Amino acid sequence: MSSSAIEPPAWLVESVREVPDFPEPGILFRDLSPLWASSSASARCAVAMAAGAGPVDVVVGIEARGFLVGMLVAPRLGVGFVPIRKPGKLPGQVVSIEYALEYGDDGLELQVDAIGPGSRVMLVDDVLATGGTMAAAVSLVEQLDADVVAIRTVIELRALDGRSRLPDTDIRCLWEID
Ligand code: AMP
């Protein structure tokens, strides 16, 4: 049984807009645009996401909003950033994965020379929902023989139990929504 969620900080609650029925009926979309638009909230987000992490060699973010999170956190940790992108966007040799969405399939790719074997990786995205996207990203990093040592998102939708699809690693989400 899961414990109850920790109270989120006020700056974070004020930085997230709830948009009903977007991008399709029945979805309550968590729009982080107010967070990116605020320099103080962005700075706090960077600090909170980097907090408590062990040694990390590289931050890897998932297209598209994971890029925004990743480029906040990586400088804070003093490491570089590597993008995981939708198929066909990255030049050169890539590793690929297809994964199931609620309706249909999607894919992700990572450049093979972007991360060395044994690298300690922090994976980031904006929202952890069913965990399918993050689990696919974990698989790509592992295909390159690197280690996912931390997973961070701004929001976790706990009812969808995304954590159950992820490895037993250091997973933290700034706002765990029941
Ligand atoms: P999932 O693979 O189900 O964990 O979905 C995570 C991905 O979908 C993330 O990249 C999010 O950007 C996006 N996402 C899923 N649900 C939402 C939501 N309710 N609000 C905003 N983004 C979402």
mmCIF file of N, CA and C in Angstrom, residues 83-174:
data_model
loop_
_atom_site.group_PDB
_atom_site.id
_atom_site.type_symbol
_atom_site.label_atom_id
_atom_site.label_comp_id
_atom_site.label_asym_id
_atom_site.label_seq_id
_atom_site.Cartn_x
_atom_site.Cartn_y
_atom_site.Cartn_z
ATOM 1 N N PRO A 83 19.608 14.467 -25.071
ATOM 2 C CA PRO A 83 18.175 14.301 -25.370
ATOM 3 C C PRO A 83 17.819 12.904 -25.859
ATOM 4 N N ILE A 84 16.682 12.405 -25.392
ATOM 5 C CA ILE A 84 16.012 11.250 -26.012
ATOM 6 C C ILE A 84 14.896 11.835 -26.872
ATOM 7 N N ARG A 85 14.877 11.434 -28.172
ATOM 8 C CA ARG A 85 13.945 12.087 -29.087
ATOM 9 C C ARG A 85 12.989 11.108 -29.750
ATOM 10 N N LYS A 86 11.950 11.660 -30.359
ATOM 11 C CA LYS A 86 11.021 10.869 -31.159
ATOM 12 C C LYS A 86 11.766 10.327 -32.390
ATOM 13 N N PRO A 87 11.300 9.230 -32.997
ATOM 14 C CA PRO A 87 12.034 8.599 -34.103
ATOM 15 C C PRO A 87 12.311 9.543 -35.269
ATOM 16 N N GLY A 88 13.527 9.395 -35.819
ATOM 17 C CA GLY A 88 13.891 10.130 -37.025
ATOM 18 C C GLY A 88 14.416 11.525 -36.812
ATOM 19 N N LYS A 89 14.604 11.950 -35.589
ATOM 20 C CA LYS A 89 15.038 13.327 -35.317
ATOM 21 C C LYS A 89 16.532 13.436 -35.052
ATOM 22 N N LEU A 90 17.168 12.332 -34.625
ATOM 23 C CA LEU A 90 18.581 12.390 -34.247
ATOM 24 C C LEU A 90 19.456 11.827 -35.366
ATOM 25 N N PRO A 91 20.508 12.559 -35.776
ATOM 26 C CA PRO A 91 21.413 12.038 -36.803
ATOM 27 C C PRO A 91 22.372 10.994 -36.235
ATOM 28 N N GLY A 92 22.970 10.216 -37.144
ATOM 29 C CA GLY A 92 23.958 9.224 -36.732
ATOM 30 C C GLY A 92 23.305 7.950 -36.235
ATOM 31 N N GLN A 93 24.142 7.085 -35.633
ATOM 32 C CA GLN A 93 23.640 5.789 -35.160
ATOM 33 C C GLN A 93 22.851 5.969 -33.860
ATOM 34 N N VAL A 94 21.703 5.329 -33.792
ATOM 35 C CA VAL A 94 20.848 5.452 -32.602
ATOM 36 C C VAL A 94 20.401 4.077 -32.124
ATOM 37 N N VAL A 95 20.050 3.996 -30.845
ATOM 38 C CA VAL A 95 19.277 2.860 -30.351
ATOM 39 C C VAL A 95 17.822 3.309 -30.301
ATOM 40 N N SER A 96 16.903 2.366 -30.570
ATOM 41 C CA SER A 96 15.485 2.706 -30.694
ATOM 42 C C SER A 96 14.641 1.776 -29.841
ATOM 43 N N ILE A 97 13.475 2.278 -29.473
ATOM 44 C CA ILE A 97 12.498 1.419 -28.793
ATOM 45 C C ILE A 97 11.097 1.875 -29.179
ATOM 46 N N GLU A 98 10.212 0.900 -29.343
ATOM 47 C CA GLU A 98 8.788 1.201 -29.533
ATOM 48 C C GLU A 98 8.054 0.803 -28.270
ATOM 49 N N TYR A 99 7.044 1.580 -27.914
ATOM 50 C CA TYR A 99 6.283 1.249 -26.710
ATOM 51 C C TYR A 99 4.819 1.599 -26.933
ATOM 52 N N ALA A 100 3.977 0.935 -26.159
ATOM 53 C CA ALA A 100 2.531 1.081 -26.338
ATOM 54 C C ALA A 100 2.011 2.298 -25.592
ATOM 55 N N LEU A 101 1.158 3.062 -26.240
ATOM 56 C CA LEU A 101 0.418 4.133 -25.589
ATOM 57 C C LEU A 101 -0.999 3.641 -25.333
ATOM 58 N N GLU A 102 -1.807 4.484 -24.690
ATOM 59 C CA GLU A 102 -3.199 4.098 -24.443
ATOM 60 C C GLU A 102 -3.881 3.741 -25.770
ATOM 61 N N TYR A 103 -3.618 4.569 -26.793
ATOM 62 C CA TYR A 103 -4.123 4.291 -28.130
ATOM 63 C C TYR A 103 -2.933 4.318 -29.079
ATOM 64 N N GLY A 104 -2.534 3.135 -29.579
ATOM 65 C CA GLY A 104 -1.458 3.078 -30.567
ATOM 66 C C GLY A 104 -0.078 2.924 -29.947
ATOM 67 N N ASP A 105 0.943 3.192 -30.761
ATOM 68 C CA ASP A 105 2.336 3.026 -30.342
ATOM 69 C C ASP A 105 3.095 4.327 -30.535
ATOM 70 N N ASP A 106 4.234 4.405 -29.852
ATOM 71 C CA ASP A 106 5.136 5.534 -30.058
ATOM 72 C C ASP A 106 6.553 4.985 -29.991
ATOM 73 N N GLY A 107 7.526 5.808 -30.280
ATOM 74 C CA GLY A 107 8.915 5.352 -30.239
ATOM 75 C C GLY A 107 9.823 6.437 -29.696
ATOM 76 N N LEU A 108 11.011 6.017 -29.271
ATOM 77 C CA LEU A 108 12.030 6.947 -28.787
ATOM 78 C C LEU A 108 13.392 6.482 -29.289
ATOM 79 N N GLU A 109 14.322 7.433 -29.420
ATOM 80 C CA GLU A 109 15.675 7.113 -29.875
ATOM 81 C C GLU A 109 16.710 7.893 -29.063
ATOM 82 N N LEU A 110 17.923 7.299 -29.018
ATOM 83 C CA LEU A 110 19.048 7.888 -28.283
ATOM 84 C C LEU A 110 20.311 7.634 -29.093
ATOM 85 N N GLN A 111 21.148 8.640 -29.271
ATOM 86 C CA GLN A 111 22.389 8.470 -30.036
ATOM 87 C C GLN A 111 23.365 7.561 -29.282
ATOM 88 N N VAL A 112 23.952 6.600 -30.004
ATOM 89 C CA VAL A 112 24.777 5.588 -29.323
ATOM 90 C C VAL A 112 26.055 6.182 -28.731
ATOM 91 N N ASP A 113 26.548 7.264 -29.332
ATOM 92 C CA ASP A 113 27.790 7.846 -28.804
ATOM 93 C C ASP A 113 27.534 8.945 -27.765
ATOM 94 N N ALA A 114 26.266 9.105 -27.363
ATOM 95 C CA ALA A 114 25.931 10.201 -26.448
ATOM 96 C C ALA A 114 26.300 9.886 -25.002
ATOM 97 N N ILE A 115 26.313 8.594 -24.654
ATOM 98 C CA ILE A 115 26.548 8.171 -23.272
ATOM 99 C C ILE A 115 27.518 6.994 -23.284
ATOM 100 N N GLY A 116 28.569 7.073 -22.495
ATOM 101 C CA GLY A 116 29.534 5.980 -22.434
ATOM 102 C C GLY A 116 29.047 4.854 -21.540
ATOM 103 N N PRO A 117 29.544 3.620 -21.788
ATOM 104 C CA PRO A 117 29.190 2.497 -20.918
ATOM 105 C C PRO A 117 29.587 2.794 -19.471
ATOM 106 N N GLY A 118 28.719 2.420 -18.539
ATOM 107 C CA GLY A 118 29.012 2.651 -17.125
ATOM 108 C C GLY A 118 28.674 4.045 -16.622
ATOM 109 N N SER A 119 28.221 4.928 -17.513
ATOM 110 C CA SER A 119 27.856 6.284 -17.067
ATOM 111 C C SER A 119 26.688 6.225 -16.093
ATOM 112 N N ARG A 120 26.738 7.119 -15.114
ATOM 113 C CA ARG A 120 25.638 7.219 -14.144
ATOM 114 C C ARG A 120 24.660 8.290 -14.633
ATOM 115 N N VAL A 121 23.427 7.838 -14.921
ATOM 116 C CA VAL A 121 22.450 8.672 -15.618
ATOM 117 C C VAL A 121 21.310 9.080 -14.692
ATOM 118 N N MET A 122 20.968 10.373 -14.731
ATOM 119 C CA MET A 122 19.701 10.836 -14.149
ATOM 120 C C MET A 122 18.723 11.054 -15.301
ATOM 121 N N LEU A 123 17.585 10.341 -15.265
ATOM 122 C CA LEU A 123 16.543 10.487 -16.288
ATOM 123 C C LEU A 123 15.479 11.451 -15.786
ATOM 124 N N VAL A 124 15.068 12.400 -16.650
ATOM 125 C CA VAL A 124 14.081 13.393 -16.215
ATOM 126 C C VAL A 124 12.967 13.571 -17.244
ATOM 127 N N ASP A 125 11.785 13.935 -16.740
ATOM 128 C CA ASP A 125 10.649 14.314 -17.583
ATOM 129 C C ASP A 125 9.762 15.230 -16.753
ATOM 130 N N ASP A 126 8.726 15.767 -17.390
ATOM 131 C CA ASP A 126 7.845 16.667 -16.635
ATOM 132 C C ASP A 126 6.845 15.884 -15.784
ATOM 133 N N VAL A 127 6.206 14.875 -16.395
ATOM 134 C CA VAL A 127 5.118 14.151 -15.713
ATOM 135 C C VAL A 127 5.367 12.640 -15.802
ATOM 136 N N LEU A 128 5.218 11.950 -14.678
ATOM 137 C CA LEU A 128 5.208 10.479 -14.658
ATOM 138 C C LEU A 128 3.749 10.058 -14.535
ATOM 139 N N ALA A 129 3.237 9.427 -15.594
ATOM 140 C CA ALA A 129 1.832 9.004 -15.591
ATOM 141 C C ALA A 129 1.786 7.477 -15.503
ATOM 142 N N THR A 130 1.593 6.781 -16.621
ATOM 143 C CA THR A 130 1.585 5.309 -16.571
ATOM 144 C C THR A 130 2.988 4.727 -16.451
ATOM 145 N N GLY A 131 3.999 5.546 -16.731
ATOM 146 C CA GLY A 131 5.387 5.080 -16.650
ATOM 147 C C GLY A 131 5.910 4.465 -17.935
ATOM 148 N N GLY A 132 5.055 4.346 -18.949
ATOM 149 C CA GLY A 132 5.491 3.715 -20.194
ATOM 150 C C GLY A 132 6.619 4.473 -20.880
ATOM 151 N N THR A 133 6.515 5.791 -20.890
ATOM 152 C CA THR A 133 7.537 6.619 -21.535
ATOM 153 C C THR A 133 8.857 6.508 -20.780
ATOM 154 N N MET A 134 8.794 6.610 -19.471
ATOM 155 C CA MET A 134 10.025 6.551 -18.668
ATOM 156 C C MET A 134 10.652 5.157 -18.739
ATOM 157 N N ALA A 135 9.820 4.112 -18.733
ATOM 158 C CA ALA A 135 10.354 2.747 -18.830
ATOM 159 C C ALA A 135 11.069 2.551 -20.164
ATOM 160 N N ALA A 136 10.531 3.134 -21.238
ATOM 161 C CA ALA A 136 11.186 3.039 -22.548
ATOM 162 C C ALA A 136 12.530 3.768 -22.509
ATOM 163 N N ALA A 137 12.562 4.911 -21.853
ATOM 164 C CA ALA A 137 13.817 5.672 -21.741
ATOM 165 C C ALA A 137 14.858 4.890 -20.938
ATOM 166 N N VAL A 138 14.422 4.234 -19.876
ATOM 167 C CA VAL A 138 15.338 3.386 -19.086
ATOM 168 C C VAL A 138 15.944 2.316 -19.988
ATOM 169 N N SER A 139 15.111 1.697 -20.808
ATOM 170 C CA SER A 139 15.586 0.631 -21.691
ATOM 171 C C SER A 139 16.643 1.153 -22.670
ATOM 172 N N LEU A 140 16.445 2.346 -23.217
ATOM 173 C CA LEU A 140 17.427 2.918 -24.149
ATOM 174 C C LEU A 140 18.776 3.138 -23.458
ATOM 175 N N VAL A 141 18.733 3.708 -22.259
ATOM 176 C CA VAL A 141 19.980 3.958 -21.511
ATOM 177 C C VAL A 141 20.684 2.630 -21.228
ATOM 178 N N GLU A 142 19.906 1.622 -20.870
ATOM 179 C CA GLU A 142 20.503 0.313 -20.551
ATOM 180 C C GLU A 142 21.050 -0.378 -21.800
ATOM 181 N N GLN A 143 20.458 -0.104 -22.956
ATOM 182 C CA GLN A 143 21.005 -0.657 -24.209
ATOM 183 C C GLN A 143 22.427 -0.159 -24.453
ATOM 184 N N LEU A 144 22.761 1.009 -23.899
ATOM 185 C CA LEU A 144 24.117 1.561 -24.049
ATOM 186 C C LEU A 144 25.006 1.178 -22.860
ATOM 187 N N ASP A 145 24.542 0.234 -22.045
ATOM 188 C CA ASP A 145 25.300 -0.258 -20.888
ATOM 189 C C ASP A 145 25.615 0.839 -19.877
ATOM 190 N N ALA A 146 24.756 1.847 -19.835
ATOM 191 C CA ALA A 146 24.859 2.879 -18.799
ATOM 192 C C ALA A 146 23.860 2.544 -17.682
ATOM 193 N N ASP A 147 24.020 3.230 -16.541
ATOM 194 C CA ASP A 147 23.209 2.912 -15.359
ATOM 195 C C ASP A 147 22.275 4.065 -15.008
ATOM 196 N N VAL A 148 20.988 3.778 -14.909
ATOM 197 C CA VAL A 148 20.033 4.791 -14.434
ATOM 198 C C VAL A 148 20.123 4.815 -12.910
ATOM 199 N N VAL A 149 20.742 5.871 -12.353
ATOM 200 C CA VAL A 149 20.922 5.946 -10.899
ATOM 201 C C VAL A 149 19.877 6.850 -10.247
ATOM 202 N N ALA A 150 19.163 7.648 -11.060
ATOM 203 C CA ALA A 150 18.135 8.523 -10.493
ATOM 204 C C ALA A 150 17.092 8.827 -11.563
ATOM 205 N N ILE A 151 15.838 8.938 -11.130
ATOM 206 C CA ILE A 151 14.730 9.339 -12.002
ATOM 207 C C ILE A 151 14.008 10.481 -11.304
ATOM 208 N N ARG A 152 13.784 11.571 -12.046
ATOM 209 C CA ARG A 152 13.121 12.738 -11.478
ATOM 210 C C ARG A 152 12.044 13.250 -12.433
ATOM 211 N N THR A 153 10.870 13.546 -11.877
ATOM 212 C CA THR A 153 9.875 14.292 -12.645
ATOM 213 C C THR A 153 9.317 15.400 -11.755
ATOM 214 N N VAL A 154 8.694 16.371 -12.373
ATOM 215 C CA VAL A 154 8.073 17.447 -11.599
ATOM 216 C C VAL A 154 6.804 16.924 -10.940
ATOM 217 N N ILE A 155 6.005 16.177 -11.721
ATOM 218 C CA ILE A 155 4.711 15.692 -11.225
ATOM 219 C C ILE A 155 4.626 14.179 -11.390
ATOM 220 N N GLU A 156 4.017 13.528 -10.411
ATOM 221 C CA GLU A 156 3.685 12.101 -10.524
ATOM 222 C C GLU A 156 2.187 11.940 -10.319
ATOM 223 N N LEU A 157 1.529 11.248 -11.245
ATOM 224 C CA LEU A 157 0.104 10.939 -11.097
ATOM 225 C C LEU A 157 0.017 9.554 -10.485
ATOM 226 N N ARG A 158 -0.068 9.512 -9.163
ATOM 227 C CA ARG A 158 0.138 8.255 -8.433
ATOM 228 C C ARG A 158 -0.896 7.193 -8.744
ATOM 229 N N ALA A 159 -2.101 7.633 -9.088
ATOM 230 C CA ALA A 159 -3.163 6.653 -9.355
ATOM 231 C C ALA A 159 -2.805 5.748 -10.536
ATOM 232 N N LEU A 160 -1.913 6.219 -11.409
ATOM 233 C CA LEU A 160 -1.549 5.428 -12.595
ATOM 234 C C LEU A 160 -0.379 4.484 -12.326
ATOM 235 N N ASP A 161 0.226 4.610 -11.140
ATOM 236 C CA ASP A 161 1.227 3.651 -10.652
ATOM 237 C C ASP A 161 2.400 3.452 -11.625
ATOM 238 N N GLY A 162 2.887 4.538 -12.185
ATOM 239 C CA GLY A 162 4.016 4.456 -13.111
ATOM 240 C C GLY A 162 5.259 3.853 -12.482
ATOM 241 N N ARG A 163 5.437 4.054 -11.180
ATOM 242 C CA ARG A 163 6.647 3.529 -10.515
ATOM 243 C C ARG A 163 6.773 2.029 -10.640
ATOM 244 N N SER A 164 5.640 1.343 -10.707
ATOM 245 C CA SER A 164 5.693 -0.119 -10.747
ATOM 246 C C SER A 164 6.372 -0.623 -12.017
ATOM 247 N N ARG A 165 6.496 0.237 -13.043
ATOM 248 C CA ARG A 165 7.129 -0.168 -14.307
ATOM 249 C C ARG A 165 8.604 0.224 -14.356
ATOM 250 N N LEU A 166 9.074 0.853 -13.276
ATOM 251 C CA LEU A 166 10.440 1.388 -13.295
ATOM 252 C C LEU A 166 11.359 0.565 -12.403
ATOM 253 N N PRO A 167 12.680 0.637 -12.674
ATOM 254 C CA PRO A 167 13.615 -0.141 -11.859
ATOM 255 C C PRO A 167 13.662 0.371 -10.426
ATOM 256 N N ASP A 168 14.196 -0.446 -9.553
ATOM 257 C CA ASP A 168 14.313 -0.099 -8.141
ATOM 258 C C ASP A 168 15.503 0.853 -7.974
ATOM 259 N N THR A 169 15.263 2.128 -8.280
ATOM 260 C CA THR A 169 16.325 3.116 -8.180
ATOM 261 C C THR A 169 15.802 4.327 -7.412
ATOM 262 N N ASP A 170 16.584 5.381 -7.369
ATOM 263 C CA ASP A 170 16.224 6.593 -6.642
ATOM 264 C C ASP A 170 15.223 7.401 -7.483
ATOM 265 N N ILE A 171 13.929 7.245 -7.191
ATOM 266 C CA ILE A 171 12.879 7.932 -7.958
ATOM 267 C C ILE A 171 12.265 9.009 -7.069
ATOM 268 N N ARG A 172 12.288 10.255 -7.552
ATOM 269 C CA ARG A 172 11.640 11.331 -6.792
ATOM 270 C C ARG A 172 10.858 12.236 -7.726
ATOM 271 N N CYS A 173 9.647 12.585 -7.287
ATOM 272 C CA CYS A 173 8.796 13.492 -8.044
ATOM 273 C C CYS A 173 8.436 14.630 -7.105
ATOM 274 N N LEU A 174 8.537 15.864 -7.598
ATOM 275 C CA LEU A 174 8.389 17.010 -6.702
ATOM 276 C C LEU A 174 6.969 17.136 -6.164
#
